[in-house]
mmCIF file of C-alpha atoms (C1' of nucleotides) in Angstrom:
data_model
loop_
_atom_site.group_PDB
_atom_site.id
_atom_site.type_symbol
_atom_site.label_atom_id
_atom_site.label_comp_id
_atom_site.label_asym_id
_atom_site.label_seq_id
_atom_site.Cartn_x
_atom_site.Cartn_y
_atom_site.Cartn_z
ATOM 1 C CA UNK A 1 53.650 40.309 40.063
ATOM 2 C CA UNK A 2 54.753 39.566 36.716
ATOM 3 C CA UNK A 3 53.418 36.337 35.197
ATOM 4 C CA UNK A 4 54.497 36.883 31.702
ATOM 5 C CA UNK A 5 58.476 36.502 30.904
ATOM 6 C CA UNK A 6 59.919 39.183 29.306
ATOM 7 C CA UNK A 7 61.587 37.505 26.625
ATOM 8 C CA UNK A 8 62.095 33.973 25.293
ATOM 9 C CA UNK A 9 65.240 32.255 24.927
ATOM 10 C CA UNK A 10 64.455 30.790 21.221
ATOM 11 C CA UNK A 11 62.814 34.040 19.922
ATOM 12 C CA UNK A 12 64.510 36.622 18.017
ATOM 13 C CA UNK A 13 63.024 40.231 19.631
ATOM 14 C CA UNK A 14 63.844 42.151 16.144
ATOM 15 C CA UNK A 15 62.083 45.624 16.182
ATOM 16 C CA UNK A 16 58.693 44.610 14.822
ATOM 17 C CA UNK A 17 57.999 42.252 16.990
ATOM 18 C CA UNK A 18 59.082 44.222 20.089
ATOM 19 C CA UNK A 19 56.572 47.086 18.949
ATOM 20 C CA UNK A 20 54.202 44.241 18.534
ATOM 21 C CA UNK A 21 53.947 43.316 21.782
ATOM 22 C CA UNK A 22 54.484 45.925 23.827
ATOM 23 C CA UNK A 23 51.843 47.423 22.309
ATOM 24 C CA UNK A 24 49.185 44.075 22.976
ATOM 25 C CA UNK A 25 51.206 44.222 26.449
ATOM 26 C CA UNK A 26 49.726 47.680 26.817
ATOM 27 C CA UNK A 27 46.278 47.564 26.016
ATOM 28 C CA UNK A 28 43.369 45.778 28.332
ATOM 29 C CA UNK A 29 41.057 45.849 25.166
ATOM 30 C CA UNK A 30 42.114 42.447 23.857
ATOM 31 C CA UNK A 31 42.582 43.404 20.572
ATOM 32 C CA UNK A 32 42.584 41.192 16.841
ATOM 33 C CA UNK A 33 45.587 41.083 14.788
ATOM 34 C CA UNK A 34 44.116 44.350 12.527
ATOM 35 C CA UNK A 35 43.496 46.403 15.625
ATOM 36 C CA UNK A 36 47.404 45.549 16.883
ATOM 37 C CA UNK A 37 48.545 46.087 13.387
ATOM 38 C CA UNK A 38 46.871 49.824 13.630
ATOM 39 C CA UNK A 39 48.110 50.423 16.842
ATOM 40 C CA UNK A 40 51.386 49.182 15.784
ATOM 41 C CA UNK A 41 52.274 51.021 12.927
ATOM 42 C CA UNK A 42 51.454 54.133 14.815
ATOM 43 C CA UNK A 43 55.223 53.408 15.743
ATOM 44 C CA UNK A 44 56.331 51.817 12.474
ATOM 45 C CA UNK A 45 54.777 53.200 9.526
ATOM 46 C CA UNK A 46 55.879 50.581 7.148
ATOM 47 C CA UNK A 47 54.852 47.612 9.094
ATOM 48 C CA UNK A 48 53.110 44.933 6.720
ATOM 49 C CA UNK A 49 50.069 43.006 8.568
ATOM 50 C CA UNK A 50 51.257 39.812 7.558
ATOM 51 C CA UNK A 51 54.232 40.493 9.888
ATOM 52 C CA UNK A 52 51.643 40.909 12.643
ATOM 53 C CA UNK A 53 49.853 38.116 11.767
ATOM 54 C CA UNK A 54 53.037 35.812 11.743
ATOM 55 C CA UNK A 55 54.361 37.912 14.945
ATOM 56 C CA UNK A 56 51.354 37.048 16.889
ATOM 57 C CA UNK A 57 51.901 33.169 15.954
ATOM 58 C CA UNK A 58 55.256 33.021 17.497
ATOM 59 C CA UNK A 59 54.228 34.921 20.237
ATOM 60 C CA UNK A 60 51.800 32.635 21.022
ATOM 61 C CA UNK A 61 54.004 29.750 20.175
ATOM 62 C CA UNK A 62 56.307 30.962 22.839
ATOM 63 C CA UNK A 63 53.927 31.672 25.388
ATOM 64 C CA UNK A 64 54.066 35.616 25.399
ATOM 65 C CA UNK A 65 50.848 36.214 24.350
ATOM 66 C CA UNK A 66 47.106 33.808 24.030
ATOM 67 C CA UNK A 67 44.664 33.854 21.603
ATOM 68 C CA UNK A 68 41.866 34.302 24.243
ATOM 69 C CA UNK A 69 38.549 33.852 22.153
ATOM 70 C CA UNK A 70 36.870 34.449 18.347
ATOM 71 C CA UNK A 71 34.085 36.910 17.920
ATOM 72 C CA UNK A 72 31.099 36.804 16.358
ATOM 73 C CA UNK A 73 32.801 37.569 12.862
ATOM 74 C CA UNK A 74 35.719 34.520 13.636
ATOM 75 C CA UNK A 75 37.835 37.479 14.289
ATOM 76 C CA UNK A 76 40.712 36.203 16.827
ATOM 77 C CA UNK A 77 41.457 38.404 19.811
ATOM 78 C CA UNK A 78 44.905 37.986 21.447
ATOM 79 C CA UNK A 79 45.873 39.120 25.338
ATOM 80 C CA UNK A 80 49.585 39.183 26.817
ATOM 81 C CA UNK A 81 47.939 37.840 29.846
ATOM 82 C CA UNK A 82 48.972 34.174 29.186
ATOM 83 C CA UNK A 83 47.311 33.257 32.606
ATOM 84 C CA UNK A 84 44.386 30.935 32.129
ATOM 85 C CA UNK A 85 40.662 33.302 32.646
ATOM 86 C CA UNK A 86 37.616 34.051 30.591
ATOM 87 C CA UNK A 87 35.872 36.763 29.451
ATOM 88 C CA UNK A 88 32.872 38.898 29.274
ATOM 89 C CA UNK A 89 31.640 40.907 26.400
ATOM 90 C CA UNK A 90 28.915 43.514 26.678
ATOM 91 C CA UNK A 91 26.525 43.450 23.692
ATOM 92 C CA UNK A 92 25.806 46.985 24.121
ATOM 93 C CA UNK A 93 28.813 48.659 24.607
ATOM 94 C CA UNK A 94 31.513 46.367 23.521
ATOM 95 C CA UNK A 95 33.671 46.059 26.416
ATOM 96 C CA UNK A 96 35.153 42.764 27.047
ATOM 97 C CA UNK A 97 36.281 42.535 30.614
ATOM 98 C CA UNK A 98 38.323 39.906 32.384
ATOM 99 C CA UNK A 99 36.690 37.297 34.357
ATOM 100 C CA UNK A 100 39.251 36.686 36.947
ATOM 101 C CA UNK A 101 36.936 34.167 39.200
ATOM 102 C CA UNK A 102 38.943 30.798 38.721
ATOM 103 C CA UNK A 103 36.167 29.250 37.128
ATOM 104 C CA UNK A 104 38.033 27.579 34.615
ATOM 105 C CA UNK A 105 39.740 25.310 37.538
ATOM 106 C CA UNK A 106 36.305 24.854 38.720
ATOM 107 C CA UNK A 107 34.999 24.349 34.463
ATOM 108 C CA UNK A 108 37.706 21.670 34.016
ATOM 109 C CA UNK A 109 36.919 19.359 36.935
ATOM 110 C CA UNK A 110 33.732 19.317 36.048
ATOM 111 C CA UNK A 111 34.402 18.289 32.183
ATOM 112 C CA UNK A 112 37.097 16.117 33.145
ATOM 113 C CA UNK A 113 34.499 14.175 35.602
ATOM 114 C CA UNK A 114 31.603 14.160 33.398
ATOM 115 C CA UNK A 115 33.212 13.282 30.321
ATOM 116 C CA UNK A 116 36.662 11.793 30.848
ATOM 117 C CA UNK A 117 38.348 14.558 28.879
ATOM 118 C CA UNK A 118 42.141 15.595 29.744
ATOM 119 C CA UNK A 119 41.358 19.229 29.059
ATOM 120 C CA UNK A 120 44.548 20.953 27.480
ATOM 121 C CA UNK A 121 43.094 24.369 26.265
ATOM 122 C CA UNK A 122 39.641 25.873 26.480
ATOM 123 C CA UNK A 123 37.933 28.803 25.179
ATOM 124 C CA UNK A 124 34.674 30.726 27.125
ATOM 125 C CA UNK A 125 33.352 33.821 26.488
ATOM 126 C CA UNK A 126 30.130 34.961 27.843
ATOM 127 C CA UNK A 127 27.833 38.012 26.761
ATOM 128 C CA UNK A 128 25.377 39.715 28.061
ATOM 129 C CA UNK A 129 25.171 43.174 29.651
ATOM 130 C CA UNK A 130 28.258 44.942 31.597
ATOM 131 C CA UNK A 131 27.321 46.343 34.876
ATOM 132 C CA UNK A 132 27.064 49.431 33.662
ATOM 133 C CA UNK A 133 25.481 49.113 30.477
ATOM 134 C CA UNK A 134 23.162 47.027 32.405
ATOM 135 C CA UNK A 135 22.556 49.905 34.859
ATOM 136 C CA UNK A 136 21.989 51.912 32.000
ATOM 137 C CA UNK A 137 19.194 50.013 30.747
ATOM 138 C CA UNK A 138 16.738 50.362 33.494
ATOM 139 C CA UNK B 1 11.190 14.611 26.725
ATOM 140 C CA UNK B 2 11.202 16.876 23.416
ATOM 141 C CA UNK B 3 13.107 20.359 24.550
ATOM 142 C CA UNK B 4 12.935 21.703 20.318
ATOM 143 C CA UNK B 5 9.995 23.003 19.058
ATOM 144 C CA UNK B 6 9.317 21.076 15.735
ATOM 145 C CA UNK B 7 7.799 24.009 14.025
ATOM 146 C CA UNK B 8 8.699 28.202 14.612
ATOM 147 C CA UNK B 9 4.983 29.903 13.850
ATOM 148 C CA UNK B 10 6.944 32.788 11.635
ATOM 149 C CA UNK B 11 9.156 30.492 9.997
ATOM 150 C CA UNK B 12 8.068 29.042 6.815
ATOM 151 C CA UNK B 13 9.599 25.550 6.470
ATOM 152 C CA UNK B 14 10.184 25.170 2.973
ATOM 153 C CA UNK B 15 11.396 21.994 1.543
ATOM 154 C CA UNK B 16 15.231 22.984 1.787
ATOM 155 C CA UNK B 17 14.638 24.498 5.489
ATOM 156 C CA UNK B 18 12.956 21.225 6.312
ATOM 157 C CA UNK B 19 15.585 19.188 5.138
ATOM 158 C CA UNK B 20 18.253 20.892 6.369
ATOM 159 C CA UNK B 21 16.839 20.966 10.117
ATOM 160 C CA UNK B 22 16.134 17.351 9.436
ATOM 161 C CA UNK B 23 19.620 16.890 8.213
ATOM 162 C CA UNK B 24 21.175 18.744 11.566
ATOM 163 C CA UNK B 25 18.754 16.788 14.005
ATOM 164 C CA UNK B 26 20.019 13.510 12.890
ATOM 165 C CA UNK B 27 23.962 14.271 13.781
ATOM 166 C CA UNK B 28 25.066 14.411 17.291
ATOM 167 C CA UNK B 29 28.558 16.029 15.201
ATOM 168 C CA UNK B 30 27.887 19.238 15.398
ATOM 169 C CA UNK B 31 28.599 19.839 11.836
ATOM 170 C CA UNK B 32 29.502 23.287 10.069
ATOM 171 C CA UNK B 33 27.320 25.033 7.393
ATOM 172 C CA UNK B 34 29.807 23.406 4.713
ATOM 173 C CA UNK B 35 28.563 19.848 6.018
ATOM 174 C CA UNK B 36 25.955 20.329 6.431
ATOM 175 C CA UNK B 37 25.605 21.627 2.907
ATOM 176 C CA UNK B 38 26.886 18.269 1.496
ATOM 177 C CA UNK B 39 24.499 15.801 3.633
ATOM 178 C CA UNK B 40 21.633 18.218 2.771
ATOM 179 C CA UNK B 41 22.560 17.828 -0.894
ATOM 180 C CA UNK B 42 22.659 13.984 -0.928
ATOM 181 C CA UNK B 43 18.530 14.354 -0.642
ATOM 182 C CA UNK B 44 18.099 17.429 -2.623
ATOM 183 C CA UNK B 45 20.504 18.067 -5.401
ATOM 184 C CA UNK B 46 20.248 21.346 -6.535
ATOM 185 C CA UNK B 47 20.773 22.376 -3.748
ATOM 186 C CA UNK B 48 22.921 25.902 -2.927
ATOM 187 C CA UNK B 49 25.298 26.197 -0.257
ATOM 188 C CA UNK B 50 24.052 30.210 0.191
ATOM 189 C CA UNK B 51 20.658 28.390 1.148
ATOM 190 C CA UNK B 52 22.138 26.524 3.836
ATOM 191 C CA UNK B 53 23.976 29.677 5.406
ATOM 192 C CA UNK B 54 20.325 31.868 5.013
ATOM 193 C CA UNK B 55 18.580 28.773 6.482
ATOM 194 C CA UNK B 56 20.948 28.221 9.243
ATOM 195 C CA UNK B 57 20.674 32.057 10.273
ATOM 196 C CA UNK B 58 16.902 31.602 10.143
ATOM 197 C CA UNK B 59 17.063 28.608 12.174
ATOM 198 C CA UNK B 60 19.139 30.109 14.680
ATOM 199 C CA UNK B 61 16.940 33.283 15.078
ATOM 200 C CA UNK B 62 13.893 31.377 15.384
ATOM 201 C CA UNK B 63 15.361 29.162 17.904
ATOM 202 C CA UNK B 64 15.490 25.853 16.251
ATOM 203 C CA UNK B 65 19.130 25.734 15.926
ATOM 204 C CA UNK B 66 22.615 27.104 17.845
ATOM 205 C CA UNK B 67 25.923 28.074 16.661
ATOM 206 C CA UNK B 68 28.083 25.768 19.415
ATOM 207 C CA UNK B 69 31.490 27.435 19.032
ATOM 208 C CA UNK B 70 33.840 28.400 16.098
ATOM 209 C CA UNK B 71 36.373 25.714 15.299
ATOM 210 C CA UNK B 72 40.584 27.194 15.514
ATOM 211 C CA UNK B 73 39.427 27.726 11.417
ATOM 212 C CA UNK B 74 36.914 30.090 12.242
ATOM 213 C CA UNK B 75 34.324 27.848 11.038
ATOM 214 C CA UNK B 76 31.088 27.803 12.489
ATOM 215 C CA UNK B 77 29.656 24.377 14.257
ATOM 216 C CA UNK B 78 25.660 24.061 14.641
ATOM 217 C CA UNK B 79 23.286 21.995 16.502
ATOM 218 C CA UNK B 80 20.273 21.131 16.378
ATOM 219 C CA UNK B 81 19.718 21.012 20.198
ATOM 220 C CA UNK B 82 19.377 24.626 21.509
ATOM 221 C CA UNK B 83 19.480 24.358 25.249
ATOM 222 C CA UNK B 84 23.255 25.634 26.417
ATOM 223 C CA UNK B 85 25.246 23.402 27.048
ATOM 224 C CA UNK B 86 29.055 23.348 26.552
ATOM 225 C CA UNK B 87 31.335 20.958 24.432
ATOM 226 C CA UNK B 88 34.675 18.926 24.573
ATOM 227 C CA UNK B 89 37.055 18.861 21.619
ATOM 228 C CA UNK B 90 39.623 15.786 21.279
ATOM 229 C CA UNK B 91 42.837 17.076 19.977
ATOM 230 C CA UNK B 92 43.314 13.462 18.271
ATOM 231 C CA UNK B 93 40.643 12.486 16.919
ATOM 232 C CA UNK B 94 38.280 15.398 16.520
ATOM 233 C CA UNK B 95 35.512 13.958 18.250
ATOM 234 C CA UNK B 96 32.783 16.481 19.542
ATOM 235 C CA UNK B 97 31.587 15.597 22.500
ATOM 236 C CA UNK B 98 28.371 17.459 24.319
ATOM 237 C CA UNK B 99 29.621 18.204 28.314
ATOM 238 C CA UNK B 100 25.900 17.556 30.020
ATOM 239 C CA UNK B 101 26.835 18.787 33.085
ATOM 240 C CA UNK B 102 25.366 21.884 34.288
ATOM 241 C CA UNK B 103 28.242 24.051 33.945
ATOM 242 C CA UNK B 104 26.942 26.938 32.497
ATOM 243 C CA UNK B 105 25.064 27.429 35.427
ATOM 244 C CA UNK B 106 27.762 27.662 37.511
ATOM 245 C CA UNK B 107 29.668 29.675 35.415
ATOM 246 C CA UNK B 108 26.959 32.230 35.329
ATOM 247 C CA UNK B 109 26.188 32.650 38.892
ATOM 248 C CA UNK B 110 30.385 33.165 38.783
ATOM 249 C CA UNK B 111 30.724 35.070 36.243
ATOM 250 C CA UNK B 112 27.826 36.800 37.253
ATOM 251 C CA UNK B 113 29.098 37.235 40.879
ATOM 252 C CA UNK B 114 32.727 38.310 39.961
ATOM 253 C CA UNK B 115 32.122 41.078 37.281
ATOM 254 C CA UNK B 116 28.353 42.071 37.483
ATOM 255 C CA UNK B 117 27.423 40.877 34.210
ATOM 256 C CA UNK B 118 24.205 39.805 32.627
ATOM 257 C CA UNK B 119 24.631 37.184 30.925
ATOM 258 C CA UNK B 120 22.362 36.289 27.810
ATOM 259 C CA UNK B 121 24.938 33.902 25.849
ATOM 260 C CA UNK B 122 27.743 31.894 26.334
ATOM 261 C CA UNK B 123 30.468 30.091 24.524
ATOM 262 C CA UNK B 124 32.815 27.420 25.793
ATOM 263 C CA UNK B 125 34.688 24.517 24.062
ATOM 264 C CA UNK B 126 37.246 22.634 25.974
ATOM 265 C CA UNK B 127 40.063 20.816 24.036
ATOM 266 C CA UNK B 128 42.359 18.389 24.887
ATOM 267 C CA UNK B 129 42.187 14.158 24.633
ATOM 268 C CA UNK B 130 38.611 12.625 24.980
ATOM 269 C CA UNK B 131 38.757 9.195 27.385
ATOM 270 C CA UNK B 132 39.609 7.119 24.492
ATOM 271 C CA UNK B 133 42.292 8.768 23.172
ATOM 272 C CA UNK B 134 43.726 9.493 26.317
ATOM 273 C CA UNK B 135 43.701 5.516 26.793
ATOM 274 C CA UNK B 136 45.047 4.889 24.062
ATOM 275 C CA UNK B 137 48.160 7.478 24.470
ATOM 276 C CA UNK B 138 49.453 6.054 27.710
ATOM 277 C "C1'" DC C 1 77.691 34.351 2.780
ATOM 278 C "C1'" DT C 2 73.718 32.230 4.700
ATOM 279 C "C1'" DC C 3 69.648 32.227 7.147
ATOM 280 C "C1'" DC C 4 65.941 34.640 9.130
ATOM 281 C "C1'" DT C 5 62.718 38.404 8.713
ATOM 282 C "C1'" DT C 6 59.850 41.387 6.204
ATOM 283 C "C1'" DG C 7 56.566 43.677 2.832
ATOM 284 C "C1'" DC C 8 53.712 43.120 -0.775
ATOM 285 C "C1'" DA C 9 50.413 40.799 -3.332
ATOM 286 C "C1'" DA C 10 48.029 36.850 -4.310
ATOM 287 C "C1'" DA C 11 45.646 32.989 -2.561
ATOM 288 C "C1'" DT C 12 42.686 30.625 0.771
ATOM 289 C "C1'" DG C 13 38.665 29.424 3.526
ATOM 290 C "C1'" DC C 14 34.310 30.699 5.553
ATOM 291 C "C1'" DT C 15 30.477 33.486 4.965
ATOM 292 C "C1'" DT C 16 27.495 37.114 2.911
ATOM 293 C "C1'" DT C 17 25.323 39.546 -0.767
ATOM 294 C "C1'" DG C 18 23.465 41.103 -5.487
ATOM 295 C "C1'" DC C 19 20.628 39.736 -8.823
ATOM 296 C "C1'" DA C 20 17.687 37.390 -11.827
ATOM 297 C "C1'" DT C 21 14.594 33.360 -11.640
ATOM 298 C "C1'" DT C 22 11.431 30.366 -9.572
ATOM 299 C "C1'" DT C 23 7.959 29.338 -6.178
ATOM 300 C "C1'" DA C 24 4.339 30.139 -2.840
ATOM 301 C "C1'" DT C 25 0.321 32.786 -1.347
ATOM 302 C "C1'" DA D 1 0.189 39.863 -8.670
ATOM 303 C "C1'" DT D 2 2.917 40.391 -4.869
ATOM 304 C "C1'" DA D 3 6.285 38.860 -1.845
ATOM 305 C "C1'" DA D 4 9.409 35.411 -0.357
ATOM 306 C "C1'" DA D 5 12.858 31.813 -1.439
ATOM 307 C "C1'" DT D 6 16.477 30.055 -4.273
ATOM 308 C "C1'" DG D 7 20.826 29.225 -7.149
ATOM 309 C "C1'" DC D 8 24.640 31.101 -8.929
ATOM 310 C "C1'" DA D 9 28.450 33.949 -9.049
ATOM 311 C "C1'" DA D 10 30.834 37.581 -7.143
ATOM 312 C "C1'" DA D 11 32.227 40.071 -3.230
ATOM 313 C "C1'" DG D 12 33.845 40.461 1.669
ATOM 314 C "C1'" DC D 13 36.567 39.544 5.800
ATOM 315 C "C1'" DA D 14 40.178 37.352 8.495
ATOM 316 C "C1'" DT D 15 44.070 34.891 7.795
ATOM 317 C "C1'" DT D 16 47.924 32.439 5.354
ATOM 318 C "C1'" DT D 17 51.397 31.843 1.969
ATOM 319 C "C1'" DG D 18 54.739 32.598 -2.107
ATOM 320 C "C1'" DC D 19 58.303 35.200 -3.262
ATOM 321 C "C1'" DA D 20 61.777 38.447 -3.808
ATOM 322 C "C1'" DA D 21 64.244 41.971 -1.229
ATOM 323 C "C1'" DG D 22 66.432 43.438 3.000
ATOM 324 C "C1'" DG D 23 69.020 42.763 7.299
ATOM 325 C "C1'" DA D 24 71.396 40.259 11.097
ATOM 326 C "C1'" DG D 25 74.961 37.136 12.644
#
DNA sequence: CTCCTTGCAAATGCTTTGCATTTAT
DNA sequence: ATAAATGCAAAGCATTTGCAAGGAG
């Protein structure tokens, strides 16, 4: 099952911002723009972060990638799952896991009822403990 | 029904500490430190904006205070009303509005559920076109 | 040739910190 | 007198932008 389209008709694929997002298309870690810049120039050593930066923009613009939530520093952290879900972060060990329950279906009928909002775009992270970590601490 | 303790026992409220909490208890905008800065200054001049950041971190800590959500500037909103609750963003006109229903509870016992989290903090901000706007668009 | 893309460096915006001074206990 | 609080300026991050050079159509 592929929900994410492999290319977009209006965007140029040059090389950068192929290795750009194949490389946030092959991580689960949601990384920020400076992580995917590191990982990135792995593969193109002369890579300039403000290429990322403005990479991750139009892939965002063209629906190939989301910003999916800002940490505790405002630090943005991007996903190629464009799919609509929210996300867990454990404080201990820094994971940040996928919530794939469809509560944001559930989250929007519930704002849209109580407060006559037309909900475009939404943002929830929770924290807490992971399972494990969680485990750990007993 | 008064859910804010008026005083922390560790805390001591100085003047600017006291004005600023005043200053954040009598918006429902959910203003950012930079705000809040200039309504704070309006009763005390000489005033510093560091003070504000350093008293807004205090206030958090000792529970008189929340960071609500980080605007798409990475800005930091605050309110004075600490029990969690989530909030609605119009796209148009900016407007802030607090979602009362109880979906953080939900969301828990979901997110909760679905990934085996504990959860000790949350953040969720839903944008899109508050009721007015939304009227007035159609 | 012309436009888009890129790298670098500088600039920006929010926040934090160092430090010397003032204020409270 | 001892410790905390404050103002100011400078520093720190994440991100954006100006600009000149490079590359694609």
């Amino acid at each position: 099952m592929d929900t994410v389209a492999t290319i977009s008709p209006e965007l140029r694929m040059t090389g950068n911002r192929q290795i750009v997002l194949e490389v946030l298309r092959g991580t689960t870690a949601h990384p920020t723009a400076h992580q995917l810049f590191l990982l990135a120039r792995e593969q193109q050593p002369q890579l300039g972060f403000a290429t990322v930066y403005r990479t991750l923009d139009l892939l965002v613009k063209h629906h190939l990638a989301q910003e999916v939530f800002r940490d505790k520093d405002g630090a943005a952290h991007y996903d190629a799952n464009v799919t609509r879900h929210d996300h867990a972060i454990c404080d201990r060990c820094g994971r940040i896991e996928d919530v794939s329950a469809p509560l944001h279906a559930l989250a929007y009928a519930i704002v849209e009822r109580s407060s006559g909002f037309h909900i475009q775009w939404h943002a929830s992270a929770f924290s807490g403990l992971c399972a494990d970590c969680a485990a750990d601490a007993e």
